[in-house]
Coordinates of C-alpha atoms and ligand atoms in Angstrom, one line a residue:
M1 CA 4.4 21.7 -16.1
E2 CA 1.5 24.0 -15.6
I3 CA -1.4 22.7 -13.4
K4 CA -4.8 24.3 -14.0
I5 CA -6.8 24.5 -10.8
T6 CA -10.6 24.7 -10.8
K7 CA -11.9 24.9 -7.3
T8 CA -15.3 23.4 -6.3
A9 CA -18.2 25.7 -5.9
C10 CA -19.6 23.5 -3.1
P11 CA -17.0 22.4 -0.6
K12 CA -18.1 19.4 1.4
E13 CA -18.3 19.3 5.2
K14 CA -15.2 17.6 6.8
P15 CA -16.1 14.3 8.5
D16 CA -16.0 13.6 12.2
S17 CA -12.7 11.7 12.8
S18 CA -14.5 8.9 14.7
T19 CA -16.5 8.0 11.5
L20 CA -13.6 7.7 9.1
G21 CA -12.8 3.9 8.5
F22 CA -10.8 3.4 5.4
G23 CA -11.3 4.9 1.9
K24 CA -15.0 5.7 2.2
I25 CA -14.9 9.5 2.2
F26 CA -13.2 11.5 -0.5
T27 CA -12.0 15.1 -0.6
D28 CA -13.3 18.0 -2.7
H29 CA -10.9 17.7 -5.6
M30 CA -9.0 15.2 -7.8
F31 CA -5.9 15.5 -9.9
I32 CA -6.0 14.4 -13.6
M33 CA -3.2 14.3 -16.3
D34 CA -3.6 12.7 -19.7
Y35 CA -1.1 10.9 -21.9
S36 CA -0.9 10.2 -25.6
R37 CA 2.0 9.0 -27.6
E38 CA 1.9 12.2 -29.7
L39 CA 1.7 14.7 -26.9
G40 CA 3.3 12.9 -24.0
W41 CA 1.9 13.9 -20.6
H42 CA -0.3 17.0 -20.9
D43 CA -3.3 18.8 -19.5
A44 CA -2.5 18.5 -15.8
R45 CA -5.4 19.8 -13.8
I46 CA -7.0 19.7 -10.4
V47 CA -10.8 19.7 -10.7
P48 CA -13.8 19.1 -8.4
F49 CA -14.2 15.5 -7.3
E50 CA -16.8 13.9 -9.6
N51 CA -17.6 10.7 -11.5
L52 CA -15.5 10.0 -14.7
S53 CA -17.0 9.5 -18.1
I54 CA -15.1 6.7 -19.9
H55 CA -15.4 5.1 -23.3
P56 CA -17.0 1.6 -23.0
A57 CA -14.1 0.1 -25.0
S58 CA -11.4 1.7 -22.7
T59 CA -8.5 -0.7 -22.3
V60 CA -8.7 -0.6 -18.5
L61 CA -12.2 -2.0 -18.6
H62 CA -11.3 -5.0 -20.7
Y63 CA -7.7 -5.8 -20.2
G64 CA -6.9 -4.4 -16.7
S65 CA -4.3 -1.9 -17.7
E66 CA -4.2 -0.3 -14.3
I67 CA -1.6 0.5 -11.6
F68 CA -1.9 2.4 -8.3
E69 CA 0.0 3.7 -5.3
G70 CA -0.8 4.3 -1.7
L71 CA 0.8 6.9 0.6
K72 CA -0.4 9.1 3.4
A73 CA -0.2 12.8 4.4
Y74 CA 0.1 13.1 8.2
R75 CA -1.0 16.1 10.4
R76 CA 1.9 17.0 12.8
A77 CA 1.4 18.4 16.2
D78 CA 2.5 21.9 14.9
G79 CA -0.3 21.7 12.4
K80 CA 1.9 21.2 9.4
V81 CA 1.2 18.3 6.9
Q82 CA 3.9 15.9 5.8
L83 CA 4.4 13.0 3.4
F84 CA 6.4 9.8 4.2
R85 CA 9.0 8.8 1.6
P86 CA 6.9 10.0 -1.4
M87 CA 9.8 9.4 -3.9
E88 CA 9.6 5.7 -3.1
N89 CA 6.0 5.6 -4.2
I90 CA 6.9 7.5 -7.4
R91 CA 9.7 5.2 -8.2
R92 CA 7.6 2.1 -7.5
M93 CA 4.8 3.5 -9.7
N94 CA 7.2 3.7 -12.6
T95 CA 8.3 0.2 -12.0
S96 CA 4.7 -1.0 -12.1
A97 CA 4.1 1.1 -15.2
D98 CA 7.0 -0.6 -16.9
R99 CA 5.6 -4.0 -16.1
L100 CA 2.1 -3.1 -17.3
C101 CA 3.3 -1.3 -20.5
L102 CA 1.9 2.0 -19.2
P103 CA 3.8 5.3 -19.7
Q104 CA 6.5 6.5 -17.3
I105 CA 6.1 9.8 -15.5
P106 CA 9.3 11.6 -15.0
E107 CA 10.0 11.6 -11.2
D108 CA 10.2 15.4 -10.9
I109 CA 6.9 15.9 -12.7
A110 CA 5.2 13.2 -10.6
F111 CA 6.5 14.8 -7.4
E112 CA 5.4 18.3 -8.5
M113 CA 1.9 17.0 -9.3
L114 CA 1.6 15.0 -6.0
T115 CA 2.7 17.8 -3.8
A116 CA 0.5 20.4 -5.6
F117 CA -2.5 18.2 -5.1
V118 CA -1.7 17.6 -1.4
A119 CA -1.2 21.3 -0.9
C120 CA -4.7 21.9 -2.4
E121 CA -6.4 19.2 -0.2
K122 CA -4.3 19.5 3.0
D123 CA -7.1 21.0 5.1
W124 CA -8.7 17.5 4.8
T125 CA -5.8 15.9 6.7
P126 CA -7.4 14.9 10.0
S127 CA -5.6 15.4 13.3
A128 CA -7.1 12.8 15.6
P129 CA -4.6 10.1 16.7
G130 CA -4.1 7.4 14.1
T131 CA -5.8 9.3 11.3
S132 CA -4.3 10.6 8.1
L133 CA -5.1 11.6 4.5
Y134 CA -4.7 8.6 2.3
L135 CA -3.5 9.4 -1.2
R136 CA -4.3 7.1 -4.0
P137 CA -2.3 7.9 -7.3
F138 CA -3.4 5.6 -10.1
M139 CA -2.9 5.3 -13.8
F140 CA -4.9 3.4 -16.4
G141 CA -4.9 2.8 -20.2
N142 CA -7.8 4.4 -22.0
D143 CA -7.4 3.6 -25.7
E144 CA -10.8 3.4 -27.3
T145 CA -10.3 0.1 -29.1
L146 CA -10.5 -3.6 -28.3
G147 CA -7.1 -4.6 -29.7
V148 CA -4.8 -6.1 -27.2
H149 CA -1.5 -4.1 -27.1
A150 CA 0.5 -1.6 -25.1
V151 CA -1.6 1.5 -24.8
N152 CA -1.3 4.7 -26.7
N153 CA -3.4 6.7 -24.3
A154 CA -3.4 6.8 -20.5
R155 CA -4.7 8.9 -17.6
F156 CA -2.9 9.5 -14.3
M157 CA -5.1 10.6 -11.4
I158 CA -4.8 11.2 -7.6
I159 CA -7.7 11.1 -5.2
A160 CA -7.5 11.5 -1.5
S161 CA -9.5 10.1 1.4
P162 CA -9.3 11.0 5.1
V163 CA -8.8 7.6 6.9
G164 CA -8.6 6.0 10.3
S165 CA -7.4 2.4 10.7
Y166 CA -7.5 -0.1 7.9
Y167 CA -8.4 -3.1 10.0
K168 CA -11.4 -2.8 12.4
E169 CA -9.1 -4.3 15.0
G170 CA -7.0 -1.1 14.9
I171 CA -3.6 -1.8 16.6
N172 CA -5.1 -5.0 18.1
P173 CA -3.8 -8.3 16.7
V174 CA -5.5 -9.6 13.5
K175 CA -6.2 -13.2 12.5
I176 CA -4.6 -14.4 9.3
M177 CA -5.2 -17.5 7.3
I178 CA -2.4 -19.2 5.3
E179 CA -3.9 -19.8 1.8
D180 CA -2.9 -23.1 0.2
E181 CA -5.2 -23.2 -2.8
D182 CA -5.2 -20.0 -4.8
V183 CA -2.0 -18.2 -5.5
R184 CA -1.5 -14.4 -5.8
A185 CA 1.6 -14.2 -8.1
V186 CA 4.4 -16.1 -9.8
R187 CA 7.9 -15.0 -10.7
G188 CA 7.8 -13.4 -14.1
G189 CA 4.2 -12.2 -13.4
T190 CA 3.0 -9.0 -11.9
G191 CA 3.5 -9.7 -8.2
Y192 CA 6.1 -7.0 -7.7
A193 CA 3.9 -4.4 -9.4
K194 CA 1.1 -2.6 -7.7
C195 CA -1.6 -3.3 -10.3
G196 CA -5.3 -3.7 -9.8
G197 CA -5.4 -7.2 -11.3
N198 CA -3.3 -8.7 -8.5
Y199 CA -6.0 -7.6 -6.0
A200 CA -8.9 -8.8 -8.2
A201 CA -7.3 -12.3 -8.3
S202 CA -6.9 -12.2 -4.5
N203 CA -10.5 -11.6 -3.7
R204 CA -11.7 -15.2 -3.8
A205 CA -9.3 -16.4 -1.2
G206 CA -9.9 -13.3 0.9
E207 CA -13.6 -13.9 0.9
R208 CA -13.1 -17.5 2.0
A209 CA -10.9 -16.4 4.8
E210 CA -13.3 -13.7 5.9
E211 CA -16.1 -16.3 6.0
K212 CA -14.0 -18.2 8.5
G213 CA -13.4 -15.1 10.7
Y214 CA -9.9 -14.1 9.3
S215 CA -9.0 -10.6 8.3
Q216 CA -6.8 -11.5 5.3
V217 CA -4.8 -14.4 3.7
L218 CA -1.1 -15.0 3.9
W219 CA 0.0 -16.1 0.4
L220 CA 2.5 -18.9 -0.4
D221 CA 4.7 -18.8 -3.4
G222 CA 2.9 -19.7 -6.6
V223 CA 5.3 -22.4 -7.8
E224 CA 6.0 -24.7 -4.9
R225 CA 3.3 -23.4 -2.6
K226 CA 5.9 -23.7 0.1
Y227 CA 7.4 -20.3 0.9
I228 CA 5.7 -17.5 2.7
E229 CA 5.2 -14.4 0.6
E230 CA 2.9 -11.6 1.9
V231 CA -0.5 -10.8 3.2
G232 CA -3.3 -9.3 1.0
A233 CA -2.4 -5.7 1.8
M234 CA 0.8 -5.8 3.7
N235 CA 4.2 -7.5 3.9
V236 CA 5.0 -9.8 6.8
M237 CA 7.7 -10.2 9.4
F238 CA 8.3 -12.9 12.0
K239 CA 10.5 -12.9 15.1
I240 CA 11.8 -16.5 15.4
G241 CA 14.1 -16.8 18.4
D242 CA 16.2 -13.6 18.1
E243 CA 16.1 -13.4 14.3
I244 CA 13.6 -11.2 12.5
V245 CA 12.7 -12.9 9.3
T246 CA 10.9 -11.3 6.3
P247 CA 10.4 -13.0 2.9
K248 CA 13.0 -11.8 0.4
L249 CA 11.8 -10.0 -2.7
T250 CA 11.8 -12.7 -5.3
G251 CA 9.7 -10.9 -7.9
S252 CA 6.3 -12.1 -6.8
I253 CA 6.1 -9.9 -3.6
L254 CA 5.3 -6.2 -3.5
P255 CA 8.4 -4.3 -2.4
G256 CA 6.7 -2.5 0.4
I257 CA 7.9 0.9 1.5
T258 CA 6.9 0.2 5.1
R259 CA 8.7 -3.1 4.9
K260 CA 11.9 -1.3 3.7
S261 CA 11.5 1.3 6.5
C262 CA 11.0 -1.3 9.2
I263 CA 14.1 -3.2 8.0
E264 CA 16.2 0.0 7.9
M265 CA 15.0 1.0 11.4
L266 CA 15.6 -2.5 12.9
I267 CA 19.1 -2.8 11.4
K268 CA 20.0 0.6 12.7
E269 CA 19.0 -0.5 16.2
G270 CA 21.1 -3.6 16.0
Y271 CA 18.4 -6.3 15.4
K272 CA 19.3 -9.3 13.4
V273 CA 17.2 -9.0 10.3
S274 CA 17.1 -11.7 7.5
E275 CA 15.5 -11.2 4.2
R276 CA 15.3 -14.8 3.1
L277 CA 13.1 -17.7 2.0
L278 CA 10.9 -18.9 4.9
S279 CA 9.0 -22.1 4.3
V280 CA 5.5 -22.6 5.8
D281 CA 7.0 -25.8 7.3
E282 CA 9.7 -23.9 9.1
L283 CA 7.1 -21.4 10.3
S284 CA 4.7 -24.1 11.4
A285 CA 7.6 -25.8 13.3
A286 CA 8.4 -22.5 15.0
M287 CA 4.8 -22.0 15.9
R288 CA 4.7 -25.5 17.5
D289 CA 7.9 -25.3 19.4
G290 CA 7.3 -21.8 20.6
S291 CA 10.2 -20.2 18.9
L292 CA 7.9 -17.9 16.9
V293 CA 7.7 -15.1 19.3
E294 CA 6.0 -12.4 17.3
A295 CA 4.4 -11.9 13.9
W296 CA 3.3 -8.7 12.3
G297 CA 2.3 -7.2 9.0
C298 CA 3.4 -3.8 7.6
G299 CA 2.0 -1.5 5.0
T300 CA 0.9 2.1 4.4
A301 CA -2.8 1.4 5.0
A302 CA -2.2 -1.3 7.7
V303 CA 0.8 0.6 9.4
V304 CA 2.3 -2.1 11.7
S305 CA -0.3 -4.6 12.5
P306 CA 0.3 -7.4 15.0
I307 CA -0.8 -10.9 14.0
G308 CA -2.4 -12.8 16.9
E309 CA -3.5 -16.0 15.1
L310 CA -2.4 -17.9 12.1
C311 CA -4.3 -20.7 10.6
Y312 CA -2.8 -23.3 8.2
K313 CA -4.7 -26.3 6.9
D314 CA -7.3 -25.9 9.7
H315 CA -4.6 -25.9 12.4
K316 CA -4.9 -22.7 14.5
Y317 CA -1.8 -21.2 16.1
T318 CA -1.9 -18.4 18.6
V319 CA 1.0 -16.0 18.4
N320 CA 2.3 -14.3 21.6
E321 CA -0.9 -15.3 23.4
G322 CA -2.8 -13.2 20.9
K323 CA -1.2 -10.0 22.2
I324 CA 1.0 -7.3 20.5
G325 CA 4.7 -8.2 21.0
A326 CA 7.5 -5.9 22.2
V327 CA 9.2 -5.5 18.8
T328 CA 5.9 -4.9 17.0
Q329 CA 4.9 -2.2 19.5
H330 CA 8.4 -0.7 19.3
L331 CA 8.2 -0.6 15.5
Y332 CA 4.7 0.8 15.5
D333 CA 5.7 3.6 18.0
T334 CA 8.9 4.5 16.1
L335 CA 7.4 4.5 12.6
T336 CA 4.2 6.4 13.6
G337 CA 6.4 8.7 15.6
I338 CA 8.3 9.7 12.5
Q339 CA 5.2 9.8 10.3
W340 CA 3.2 12.0 12.6
G341 CA 6.2 14.2 13.4
K342 CA 6.4 13.2 17.0
T343 CA 9.8 11.6 16.8
E344 CA 12.8 13.2 15.2
D345 CA 13.2 11.9 11.6
T346 CA 16.9 11.0 11.6
F347 CA 16.5 9.1 8.3
G348 CA 15.2 12.2 6.3
W349 CA 12.1 10.3 5.3
T350 CA 9.5 13.0 5.7
Y351 CA 8.6 15.9 3.4
V352 CA 6.6 18.9 4.7
I353 CA 4.0 20.4 2.4
D354 CA 4.0 24.2 2.5
Ligands
LIG401 N1 1.9 -5.9 -0.1 C1 0.7 -5.6 -0.7 C2 0.0 -6.7 -1.5 C3 0.1 -4.4 -0.5 O1 -1.0 -4.1 -1.1 C4 0.8 -3.4 0.3 C5 0.2 -2.1 0.4 O2 0.6 -1.2 -0.3 C6 2.0 -3.8 0.8 C7 2.5 -5.0 0.7 C8 2.8 -2.8 1.7 O3 3.4 -1.8 0.8 P1 3.7 -0.3 1.4 O4 4.4 -0.5 2.6 O5 4.5 0.3 0.3 O6 2.4 0.3 1.5
LIG402 C1 -1.7 0.5 0.9 O1 -1.4 0.1 2.0 O2 -1.5 1.6 0.4 C2 -2.4 -0.4 0.0 O3 -2.4 -0.1 -1.2 C3 -3.2 -1.5 0.5 C4 -4.5 -1.6 0.0 C5 -5.6 -0.8 0.7 C6 -4.8 -2.3 -1.2

């Protein structure tokens, strides 16, 4: 499919790497492609980054027809820029689109659009340690009518933001609160899809946790409020004794690409990894008797983030004396080594942009 490129007449100055934070600065261009039932996907274009004009009745504004993805472009030591498992994001986006009744994008077309956009913006990929160019593909329904139904019109876009670490703590352990009031998702709902509504419904608990000094909440399952699910923006893993436990994908958890990669790396190295149900009671008992040795979250934005404190029903538990554990550090080093091209990618996970 042809991509029309209109370059900006006023390129912005690239930011100083020390000021990046997460998702506050955007590059010079954005990608747009439109969909209608009659024409299918059409009018693929890269245009200067600017505000959108949107019909006030647009489906997304009223009924939340929106899905998104998150992946990063990394600057390697040799100056080249590479993506990490981009096809996984493309496939998950189509799974999310299916759940939200948004149109599918054929994988080869989505890949072509993504890589063309990254090639256009690759100079924005920072090179300081721990920095990258965060890519945010997203799709929304934009029928200009208030009827509730699967959409006839949609727009797919990609924007990019040079980023540093997601948490202000960086690689230092974060404090997480186990939420026992609100729930994020239920089986049969949209938990496994990456849709904006999941995050909107999470904010109330997130705010309450932040007020108490916690970075994010750890969700319990929505039916029994008994089993550990995931954190606001990352999946979770626990080292209990010599077993590494991560909640199994029951339909209400986002199937994280970092989670999948960590599992594959750990299994290859001979660790005992279990994807299973883990009750909050089992976790609390492991915290009390000291068999919980390490806890960490994993996600594209969060990378591998050690958890130094967990709070459940006002009981505070310190994990590994509030320090990063050996497996967490090892995972962080191996994963980021592959992502930034410092370690050989024996899995074939990276894709270099020309
Ligand atoms: N869970 C949630 C709710 C997330 O928002 C994310 C971030 O994308 C993840 C898990 C981790 O997914 P991934 O590793 O694909 O980024
Ligand atoms: C990601 O890690 O890519 C995410 O989407 C998490 C988030 C910032 C919502």
